[in-house]
Amino acid sequence: MPLTRKAYRAAILHSIADPAEVGIEASYEYFEDGLLVVDNGKISALGHASELLPTLPADIDITHYQDALITPGFIDTHIHLPQTGMVGAYGEQLLDWLNTYTFPCESQFADKGHADQVADIFIKELLRNGTTTALVFGSVHPQSVNSFFEAAEQLDLRMIAGKVMMDRNAPDYLTDTAESSYLESKALIERWHGKGRLHYAVTPRFAPTSTPEQLTLAGQLLTEYPDLYMQTHISENLKEIEWVKELFPERKGYLDVYDHYQLLGERSVFAHGVHLCDDECARLAETGSAISFCPTSNFFLGSGLFNLPMAEKHKLNVGIGTDVGGGTSFSLLQTLNEAYKVMQLQGARLSPFKSLYLATLGGARALRLEDKIGNLQPGTDADFLVLDYNATPLLGYRLQQANNIAETLFVLMTLGDDRTVLQTYAAGNLVHQR
Ligand code: GUN
Ligand code: ZN
């Protein structure tokens, strides 16, 4: 295959470390007039345009952007494909919300045609918001995952997904059995895990909707295949936590249920964790597990305020998640806008560079993919965004008043949304153009 080489010139910013560990200034690299060189879908060079240009052939194809910022593609560490059609459902908190809105909406995925249609809408929505990798819940139906991966494969996206396992405390029309969930998950793993840039996640919905037998088999799948992911929900809502105590009285607490069934580990991502205690954070950190912080959802469902400083104290891996449709936006920029307010309400600050980290390198670390995505180091996948400083009149005017990249970044995260994403590239291919 002939080498396809392209270069992109603009302001370029990426995270290289967690600000909580190295301080803000050492956590990022910024090139005011930068150049990103892409060879065959991978980044081959990154630096100041003035230094890199003389090293490149004179006829290299360069796209030059004015008033724009190149960043890594965003990573959404928690989102539900079959909830695309129910974002913004009125009036309920978690358990009633699930019964009233979520389960009926997810039941439509029994139909493969419906799953195909929503997968197409969902992937377009991810890309127009600059999300190039997501950890995705399907419905209980295997076809939800087939539709999603079929669409993601066509665009050579790096995506992770799994079929929900749910064999109790849900309507009959939406439950599997411990055995069928095991066999269906296994068939999906065989078909998709490691194909191109796709990965599979074993997906027990949450402790209340799985029997001990199902949780045991979920743990068994993780031991049978290397590098599988595990995703579920934890400690999101106080009534949910009480229910888990009733269902599993023999366990020390919510996390201990998952721990008992061997569901913790380096590729395990737990959504929400709003009400985790210190010991649980320590255990998550010890096992290399990660939390997905879902601010728009935690506000919308009235779940509570995630304690990011506590997670940082334990050196816990944290990524950011939209949790659509409990969350109210596909935009990670808008999700970071809300994350900032979560910290404000707790008397803490969320620096724009920590926010950038959460949406890129932090997410990649939560998913153990930092050698492939979440930053622009040479050798990584060319998944990147071009953000437009003039996306709206207000944004353009406001950014004229910004004095440095910290202010620019913070304003992008406060005023930005899907309109801000001018272009999205995945594996070097243009997959969204505004
Ligand atoms: N807990 C169990 N299922 C769900 C879900 O679909 N969304 C949210 N936010 N929490 C859950
Ligand atoms: Zn969720």
Short mmCIF file of C-alpha atoms and ligand atoms in Angstrom, two decimals:
data_model
loop_
_atom_site.label_atom_id
_atom_site.label_comp_id
_atom_site.label_asym_id
_atom_site.label_seq_id
_atom_site.Cartn_x
_atom_site.Cartn_y
_atom_site.Cartn_z
CA MET A 1 0.00 0.00 0.00
CA PRO A 2 1.39 3.45 -0.85
CA LEU A 3 2.24 5.66 2.10
CA THR A 4 -0.44 8.27 2.66
CA ARG A 5 1.07 11.20 4.45
CA LYS A 6 -0.71 14.38 5.44
CA ALA A 7 0.08 17.25 7.76
CA TYR A 8 -2.20 19.58 9.72
CA ARG A 9 -1.07 23.02 10.83
CA ALA A 10 -2.86 24.93 13.62
CA ALA A 11 -2.58 25.60 17.33
CA ILE A 12 -2.21 22.13 18.89
CA LEU A 13 -2.83 21.07 22.49
CA HIS A 14 -2.73 17.70 24.23
CA SER A 15 -2.42 16.26 27.73
CA ILE A 16 0.71 14.36 28.59
CA ALA A 17 0.07 13.68 32.30
CA ASP A 18 -2.49 14.05 35.09
CA PRO A 19 -2.32 17.59 36.56
CA ALA A 20 -3.10 16.03 39.96
CA GLU A 21 0.21 14.16 39.75
CA VAL A 22 2.62 16.52 38.00
CA GLY A 23 1.02 19.96 38.40
CA ILE A 24 -0.78 21.90 35.72
CA GLU A 25 2.19 23.23 33.74
CA ALA A 26 3.82 19.83 33.26
CA SER A 27 0.53 18.18 32.29
CA TYR A 28 0.23 19.44 28.72
CA GLU A 29 2.06 20.40 25.55
CA TYR A 30 0.91 23.39 23.55
CA PHE A 31 2.18 24.48 20.14
CA GLU A 32 0.85 27.89 19.18
CA ASP A 33 1.78 27.26 15.55
CA GLY A 34 1.94 23.49 15.55
CA LEU A 35 2.19 20.75 12.98
CA LEU A 36 0.74 17.25 13.21
CA VAL A 37 2.01 14.73 10.66
CA VAL A 38 -0.06 11.63 9.93
CA ASP A 39 1.25 8.55 8.10
CA ASN A 40 -1.17 5.75 7.24
CA GLY A 41 -3.62 6.51 10.03
CA LYS A 42 -1.02 7.04 12.74
CA ILE A 43 0.64 10.16 14.05
CA SER A 44 4.26 10.25 12.93
CA ALA A 45 5.35 13.67 14.18
CA LEU A 46 4.16 16.52 16.36
CA GLY A 47 5.90 19.80 17.02
CA HIS A 48 6.34 23.45 16.19
CA ALA A 49 5.67 24.10 12.51
CA SER A 50 8.89 26.10 12.23
CA GLU A 51 10.95 23.12 13.41
CA LEU A 52 9.12 20.32 11.59
CA LEU A 53 8.51 21.92 8.20
CA PRO A 54 12.19 21.91 7.12
CA THR A 55 12.37 18.15 7.80
CA LEU A 56 9.47 17.33 5.47
CA PRO A 57 9.37 17.00 1.66
CA ALA A 58 8.44 20.25 -0.08
CA ASP A 59 5.37 18.74 -1.74
CA ILE A 60 3.76 17.35 1.43
CA ASP A 61 -0.02 17.88 1.63
CA ILE A 62 -0.61 20.40 4.45
CA THR A 63 -4.00 21.63 5.67
CA HIS A 64 -3.60 24.95 7.45
CA TYR A 65 -6.31 26.10 9.90
CA GLN A 66 -6.70 29.66 11.17
CA ASP A 67 -8.43 30.33 14.51
CA ALA A 68 -8.63 26.66 15.35
CA LEU A 69 -7.24 24.22 17.89
CA ILE A 70 -6.25 20.62 17.24
CA THR A 71 -6.76 18.26 20.18
CA PRO A 72 -6.95 14.49 20.56
CA GLY A 73 -10.37 12.96 19.91
CA PHE A 74 -12.54 12.87 23.01
CA ILE A 75 -13.14 9.66 24.96
CA ASP A 76 -16.57 9.02 26.47
CA THR A 77 -16.13 6.34 29.13
CA HIS A 78 -19.85 5.72 29.68
CA ILE A 79 -22.81 5.95 27.28
CA HIS A 80 -25.90 3.91 26.35
CA LEU A 81 -26.64 3.38 22.64
CA PRO A 82 -30.30 2.29 23.17
CA GLN A 83 -31.09 5.41 25.20
CA THR A 84 -30.45 7.77 22.27
CA GLY A 85 -34.18 8.20 21.76
CA MET A 86 -34.99 9.05 25.37
CA VAL A 87 -32.53 11.80 26.32
CA GLY A 88 -34.31 14.34 28.51
CA ALA A 89 -37.08 12.13 29.98
CA TYR A 90 -38.96 14.13 32.61
CA GLY A 91 -39.42 13.83 36.31
CA GLU A 92 -37.86 10.68 37.80
CA GLN A 93 -34.81 9.56 39.72
CA LEU A 94 -32.84 6.45 38.80
CA LEU A 95 -35.04 3.47 39.72
CA ASP A 96 -38.35 4.97 38.54
CA TRP A 97 -36.62 6.46 35.51
CA LEU A 98 -35.42 2.98 34.51
CA ASN A 99 -38.91 1.47 34.82
CA THR A 100 -40.85 4.36 33.32
CA TYR A 101 -38.67 5.30 30.38
CA THR A 102 -35.52 3.26 29.95
CA PHE A 103 -36.74 -0.30 29.78
CA PRO A 104 -39.56 0.42 27.29
CA CYS A 105 -37.14 2.39 25.10
CA GLU A 106 -34.51 -0.35 25.15
CA SER A 107 -37.13 -3.02 24.28
CA GLN A 108 -37.30 -1.58 20.74
CA PHE A 109 -33.86 -3.08 20.08
CA ALA A 110 -35.43 -6.52 19.71
CA ASP A 111 -35.78 -5.34 16.10
CA LYS A 112 -32.45 -5.36 14.19
CA GLY A 113 -33.74 -2.72 11.77
CA HIS A 114 -34.35 -0.36 14.67
CA ALA A 115 -30.92 -1.17 16.12
CA ASP A 116 -29.28 -0.38 12.75
CA GLN A 117 -31.10 2.91 12.47
CA VAL A 118 -30.20 4.07 15.99
CA ALA A 119 -26.59 2.86 15.70
CA ASP A 120 -26.20 5.10 12.65
CA ILE A 121 -27.70 8.12 14.43
CA PHE A 122 -25.64 7.40 17.56
CA ILE A 123 -22.28 7.14 15.78
CA LYS A 124 -22.92 10.28 13.75
CA GLU A 125 -23.78 12.07 17.00
CA LEU A 126 -20.58 10.86 18.69
CA LEU A 127 -18.44 12.06 15.79
CA ARG A 128 -20.12 15.45 15.41
CA ASN A 129 -19.38 15.98 19.09
CA GLY A 130 -15.74 14.97 18.67
CA THR A 131 -15.99 11.65 20.48
CA THR A 132 -13.74 9.18 18.70
CA THR A 133 -13.80 6.42 21.34
CA ALA A 134 -16.66 5.41 23.62
CA LEU A 135 -17.34 2.64 26.09
CA VAL A 136 -20.89 1.75 25.13
CA PHE A 137 -23.76 -0.13 26.75
CA GLY A 138 -25.95 -1.96 24.24
CA SER A 139 -29.36 -3.32 25.18
CA VAL A 140 -29.94 -6.89 26.36
CA HIS A 141 -30.27 -7.87 22.68
CA PRO A 142 -27.07 -9.01 20.97
CA GLN A 143 -28.18 -7.29 17.78
CA SER A 144 -27.76 -3.90 19.46
CA VAL A 145 -24.03 -4.63 19.69
CA ASN A 146 -23.87 -6.12 16.20
CA SER A 147 -25.47 -3.01 14.73
CA PHE A 148 -23.11 -0.75 16.64
CA PHE A 149 -19.94 -2.63 15.75
CA GLU A 150 -20.97 -3.01 12.10
CA ALA A 151 -21.32 0.76 11.83
CA ALA A 152 -18.12 1.48 13.81
CA GLU A 153 -16.12 -1.00 11.71
CA GLN A 154 -17.07 0.76 8.49
CA LEU A 155 -15.40 3.94 9.75
CA ASP A 156 -12.47 2.13 11.40
CA LEU A 157 -13.31 3.64 14.79
CA ARG A 158 -11.78 2.54 18.09
CA MET A 159 -14.86 1.57 20.08
CA ILE A 160 -15.75 -0.68 23.01
CA ALA A 161 -19.22 -2.12 23.61
CA GLY A 162 -21.13 -4.96 25.17
CA LYS A 163 -24.56 -6.52 25.41
CA VAL A 164 -26.31 -5.85 28.71
CA MET A 165 -26.60 -8.87 30.99
CA MET A 166 -29.80 -8.62 33.04
CA ASP A 167 -31.65 -11.68 34.39
CA ARG A 168 -33.85 -10.28 37.18
CA ASN A 169 -35.71 -7.22 38.45
CA ALA A 170 -36.56 -6.02 34.97
CA PRO A 171 -39.57 -6.68 32.72
CA ASP A 172 -39.76 -10.19 31.21
CA TYR A 173 -39.51 -8.73 27.72
CA LEU A 174 -36.05 -7.39 28.57
CA THR A 175 -34.37 -10.13 30.58
CA ASP A 176 -31.97 -12.86 29.54
CA THR A 177 -30.88 -15.79 31.71
CA ALA A 178 -27.51 -16.38 33.28
CA GLU A 179 -26.76 -19.03 30.67
CA SER A 180 -28.12 -17.19 27.61
CA SER A 181 -26.28 -14.01 28.60
CA TYR A 182 -23.06 -15.99 28.89
CA LEU A 183 -23.50 -17.69 25.51
CA GLU A 184 -24.61 -14.53 23.71
CA SER A 185 -21.76 -12.50 25.17
CA LYS A 186 -19.32 -15.23 24.18
CA ALA A 187 -20.57 -15.24 20.58
CA LEU A 188 -20.17 -11.44 20.42
CA ILE A 189 -16.67 -11.66 21.87
CA GLU A 190 -15.68 -14.27 19.28
CA ARG A 191 -17.06 -12.12 16.49
CA TRP A 192 -15.85 -8.69 17.50
CA HIS A 193 -13.22 -8.53 20.24
CA GLY A 194 -9.90 -7.48 18.70
CA LYS A 195 -11.37 -7.08 15.20
CA GLY A 196 -9.83 -3.92 13.73
CA ARG A 197 -10.04 -1.31 16.48
CA LEU A 198 -13.02 -2.87 18.27
CA HIS A 199 -13.05 -4.30 21.79
CA TYR A 200 -15.71 -6.10 23.83
CA ALA A 201 -16.93 -5.20 27.32
CA VAL A 202 -18.71 -7.72 29.55
CA THR A 203 -21.73 -5.66 30.65
CA PRO A 204 -23.78 -6.67 33.69
CA ARG A 205 -26.21 -3.70 33.94
CA PHE A 206 -25.84 -3.27 37.73
CA ALA A 207 -25.96 -5.56 40.75
CA PRO A 208 -29.77 -5.38 41.26
CA THR A 209 -30.54 -6.77 37.79
CA SER A 210 -28.19 -9.76 37.89
CA THR A 211 -28.51 -12.97 39.91
CA PRO A 212 -25.41 -14.32 41.64
CA GLU A 213 -25.27 -16.97 38.87
CA GLN A 214 -25.11 -14.29 36.18
CA LEU A 215 -22.43 -12.30 38.00
CA THR A 216 -20.41 -15.50 38.39
CA LEU A 217 -20.58 -16.12 34.65
CA ALA A 218 -19.65 -12.51 33.92
CA GLY A 219 -16.52 -13.06 36.01
CA GLN A 220 -15.87 -16.31 34.19
CA LEU A 221 -15.91 -14.57 30.78
CA LEU A 222 -13.24 -12.17 32.03
CA THR A 223 -10.97 -15.08 32.92
CA GLU A 224 -11.62 -16.88 29.63
CA TYR A 225 -10.54 -14.08 27.29
CA PRO A 226 -7.55 -11.76 27.61
CA ASP A 227 -8.00 -8.00 27.58
CA LEU A 228 -11.78 -7.97 27.82
CA TYR A 229 -13.39 -4.93 29.38
CA MET A 230 -16.02 -4.96 32.12
CA GLN A 231 -18.50 -2.11 32.53
CA THR A 232 -21.32 -1.61 35.01
CA HIS A 233 -22.91 0.99 37.30
CA ILE A 234 -22.13 1.61 40.96
CA SER A 235 -23.32 3.78 43.87
CA GLU A 236 -25.23 6.26 41.77
CA ASN A 237 -28.38 6.76 43.81
CA LEU A 238 -29.16 6.29 47.53
CA LYS A 239 -32.24 4.09 46.97
CA GLU A 240 -30.24 1.94 44.57
CA ILE A 241 -27.58 1.45 47.26
CA GLU A 242 -30.19 0.42 49.85
CA TRP A 243 -31.64 -2.07 47.36
CA VAL A 244 -28.22 -3.62 46.76
CA LYS A 245 -27.82 -4.08 50.53
CA GLU A 246 -31.17 -5.91 50.64
CA LEU A 247 -30.34 -8.12 47.68
CA PHE A 248 -26.80 -8.98 48.83
CA PRO A 249 -26.94 -8.82 52.67
CA GLU A 250 -23.92 -11.09 52.94
CA ARG A 251 -21.63 -8.54 51.22
CA LYS A 252 -19.86 -5.63 52.95
CA GLY A 253 -21.22 -3.06 50.51
CA TYR A 254 -21.96 -2.29 46.88
CA LEU A 255 -18.40 -2.57 45.57
CA ASP A 256 -17.88 -5.76 47.52
CA VAL A 257 -20.64 -7.41 45.45
CA TYR A 258 -18.64 -6.83 42.28
CA ASP A 259 -15.39 -7.69 44.04
CA HIS A 260 -16.81 -11.01 45.23
CA TYR A 261 -17.68 -11.99 41.64
CA GLN A 262 -14.21 -10.95 40.44
CA LEU A 263 -15.36 -8.07 38.32
CA LEU A 264 -12.71 -5.58 39.44
CA GLY A 265 -9.54 -5.09 37.42
CA GLU A 266 -7.50 -2.99 35.04
CA ARG A 267 -10.13 -2.98 32.31
CA SER A 268 -13.14 -2.54 34.60
CA VAL A 269 -15.01 0.76 34.41
CA PHE A 270 -17.66 1.62 36.98
CA ALA A 271 -20.07 4.42 36.10
CA HIS A 272 -21.02 7.16 38.59
CA GLY A 273 -19.54 6.20 41.99
CA VAL A 274 -21.23 9.26 43.47
CA HIS A 275 -21.62 7.75 46.94
CA LEU A 276 -18.47 5.64 47.22
CA CYS A 277 -16.67 5.64 50.57
CA ASP A 278 -12.95 5.95 51.17
CA ASP A 279 -12.42 2.18 51.49
CA GLU A 280 -14.19 1.56 48.22
CA CYS A 281 -12.04 4.14 46.42
CA ALA A 282 -8.95 2.49 47.87
CA ARG A 283 -10.06 -0.94 46.68
CA LEU A 284 -10.87 0.37 43.19
CA ALA A 285 -7.42 1.96 43.01
CA GLU A 286 -5.69 -1.16 44.32
CA THR A 287 -7.28 -3.30 41.59
CA GLY A 288 -6.57 -0.77 38.82
CA SER A 289 -10.30 -0.27 38.21
CA ALA A 290 -11.64 3.03 36.89
CA ILE A 291 -14.59 5.32 37.53
CA SER A 292 -16.56 7.14 34.87
CA PHE A 293 -17.59 10.57 36.18
CA CYS A 294 -20.97 11.46 34.61
CA PRO A 295 -21.86 15.00 35.67
CA THR A 296 -24.82 15.79 33.40
CA SER A 297 -26.48 12.53 34.37
CA ASN A 298 -25.74 12.92 38.06
CA PHE A 299 -27.41 16.34 37.94
CA PHE A 300 -30.29 15.34 35.69
CA LEU A 301 -31.28 12.24 37.70
CA GLY A 302 -30.65 14.06 40.98
CA SER A 303 -28.02 11.48 41.94
CA GLY A 304 -25.48 13.75 43.63
CA LEU A 305 -22.02 15.29 43.34
CA PHE A 306 -19.05 13.10 42.44
CA ASN A 307 -16.09 13.63 44.78
CA LEU A 308 -13.20 13.97 42.33
CA PRO A 309 -10.71 15.15 44.97
CA MET A 310 -11.32 11.92 46.93
CA ALA A 311 -10.68 9.87 43.80
CA GLU A 312 -7.49 11.86 43.20
CA LYS A 313 -6.36 11.26 46.76
CA HIS A 314 -6.54 7.52 46.06
CA LYS A 315 -4.88 7.89 42.63
CA LEU A 316 -7.94 6.29 41.14
CA ASN A 317 -8.26 6.28 37.36
CA VAL A 318 -11.13 8.55 36.37
CA GLY A 319 -12.55 9.23 32.93
CA ILE A 320 -15.52 11.37 31.95
CA GLY A 321 -18.81 9.97 30.67
CA THR A 322 -21.92 11.48 29.14
CA ASP A 323 -24.20 8.63 30.28
CA VAL A 324 -26.70 9.49 27.54
CA GLY A 325 -29.71 9.05 28.03
CA GLY A 326 -29.48 9.68 31.82
CA GLY A 327 -26.99 12.32 30.72
CA THR A 328 -28.34 15.17 28.66
CA SER A 329 -25.64 15.83 26.06
CA PHE A 330 -23.38 13.88 23.71
CA SER A 331 -20.92 16.76 23.96
CA LEU A 332 -17.94 16.18 26.22
CA LEU A 333 -17.37 19.94 26.14
CA GLN A 334 -20.80 20.44 27.68
CA THR A 335 -20.14 17.54 30.06
CA LEU A 336 -16.96 19.28 31.26
CA ASN A 337 -18.93 22.50 31.67
CA GLU A 338 -21.14 20.65 34.15
CA ALA A 339 -18.15 18.92 35.77
CA TYR A 340 -16.76 22.34 36.61
CA LYS A 341 -19.99 23.21 38.43
CA VAL A 342 -19.92 19.90 40.34
CA MET A 343 -16.54 20.98 41.74
CA GLN A 344 -17.75 24.53 42.43
CA LEU A 345 -20.60 23.18 44.54
CA GLN A 346 -18.03 21.29 46.61
CA GLY A 347 -15.76 24.28 47.03
CA ALA A 348 -13.14 22.86 44.66
CA ARG A 349 -11.73 23.90 41.29
CA LEU A 350 -11.54 21.98 38.06
CA SER A 351 -8.74 23.46 35.97
CA PRO A 352 -9.25 23.44 32.20
CA PHE A 353 -6.17 21.24 31.87
CA LYS A 354 -7.62 18.67 34.27
CA SER A 355 -10.80 18.78 32.21
CA LEU A 356 -8.82 18.25 29.01
CA TYR A 357 -7.07 15.34 30.73
CA LEU A 358 -10.38 13.77 31.79
CA ALA A 359 -11.76 13.93 28.25
CA THR A 360 -8.61 12.60 26.57
CA LEU A 361 -5.59 11.02 28.28
CA GLY A 362 -7.45 10.27 31.54
CA GLY A 363 -10.13 8.42 29.59
CA ALA A 364 -7.47 6.56 27.64
CA ARG A 365 -5.76 5.54 30.90
CA ALA A 366 -9.07 4.40 32.38
CA LEU A 367 -9.36 2.16 29.31
CA ARG A 368 -5.67 1.16 29.27
CA LEU A 369 -5.35 2.56 25.77
CA GLU A 370 -2.99 5.47 26.41
CA ASP A 371 -0.41 4.01 24.00
CA LYS A 372 -3.02 4.28 21.23
CA ILE A 373 -5.41 7.19 21.92
CA GLY A 374 -5.99 10.19 24.17
CA ASN A 375 -2.85 12.10 23.16
CA LEU A 376 -0.95 13.08 20.03
CA GLN A 377 2.38 11.36 20.67
CA PRO A 378 4.00 9.88 17.54
CA GLY A 379 2.95 6.23 17.16
CA THR A 380 -0.61 6.74 18.40
CA ASP A 381 -3.76 6.46 16.28
CA ALA A 382 -4.54 9.62 14.32
CA ASP A 383 -7.83 10.29 16.14
CA PHE A 384 -8.01 14.05 16.49
CA LEU A 385 -10.28 17.10 16.31
CA VAL A 386 -10.21 20.54 14.81
CA LEU A 387 -12.06 22.92 17.14
CA ASP A 388 -13.29 26.18 15.63
CA TYR A 389 -12.69 29.36 17.66
CA ASN A 390 -15.41 31.09 15.62
CA ALA A 391 -18.03 28.37 15.91
CA THR A 392 -20.61 30.87 17.16
CA PRO A 393 -20.56 34.67 17.20
CA LEU A 394 -20.39 34.73 21.00
CA LEU A 395 -17.56 32.18 21.14
CA GLY A 396 -15.57 34.13 18.55
CA TYR A 397 -16.05 37.40 20.42
CA ARG A 398 -15.34 35.88 23.83
CA LEU A 399 -12.15 34.18 22.64
CA GLN A 400 -10.82 37.49 21.33
CA GLN A 401 -10.66 38.52 25.00
CA ALA A 402 -8.76 35.38 26.07
CA ASN A 403 -5.12 36.02 26.95
CA ASN A 404 -3.64 32.55 26.92
CA ILE A 405 -4.37 28.92 26.12
CA ALA A 406 -5.71 28.25 29.64
CA GLU A 407 -8.42 30.89 29.19
CA THR A 408 -9.12 29.80 25.64
CA LEU A 409 -9.52 26.19 26.72
CA PHE A 410 -11.78 27.05 29.62
CA VAL A 411 -14.05 29.19 27.43
CA LEU A 412 -14.19 26.42 24.79
CA MET A 413 -15.40 24.07 27.53
CA THR A 414 -17.92 26.53 28.90
CA LEU A 415 -19.46 27.81 25.67
CA GLY A 416 -18.56 24.93 23.36
CA ASP A 417 -20.68 22.07 22.07
CA ASP A 418 -21.12 20.14 18.82
CA ARG A 419 -20.92 23.38 16.84
CA THR A 420 -17.36 23.84 18.06
CA VAL A 421 -16.19 20.64 16.38
CA LEU A 422 -15.26 21.65 12.85
CA GLN A 423 -13.74 18.30 11.87
CA THR A 424 -13.25 14.89 13.43
CA TYR A 425 -10.53 12.51 12.21
CA ALA A 426 -10.35 8.81 13.07
CA ALA A 427 -7.34 6.72 12.01
CA GLY A 428 -6.40 9.67 9.81
CA ASN A 429 -9.74 9.68 7.98
CA LEU A 430 -12.08 12.66 8.02
CA VAL A 431 -15.20 11.17 9.65
CA HIS A 432 -17.07 14.38 10.45
CA GLN A 433 -17.09 17.77 8.78
CA ARG A 434 -19.41 20.40 10.26
N1 GUN B 1 -28.15 1.89 36.54
C1 GUN B 1 -28.60 0.76 35.94
N2 GUN B 1 -28.94 1.00 34.66
C2 GUN B 1 -28.71 2.29 34.44
C3 GUN B 1 -28.86 3.13 33.29
O1 GUN B 1 -29.29 2.72 32.23
N3 GUN B 1 -28.49 4.43 33.45
C4 GUN B 1 -28.01 4.92 34.62
N4 GUN B 1 -27.68 6.20 34.69
N5 GUN B 1 -27.86 4.16 35.71
C5 GUN B 1 -28.21 2.86 35.62
ZN ZN B 2 -25.31 4.51 32.60
#
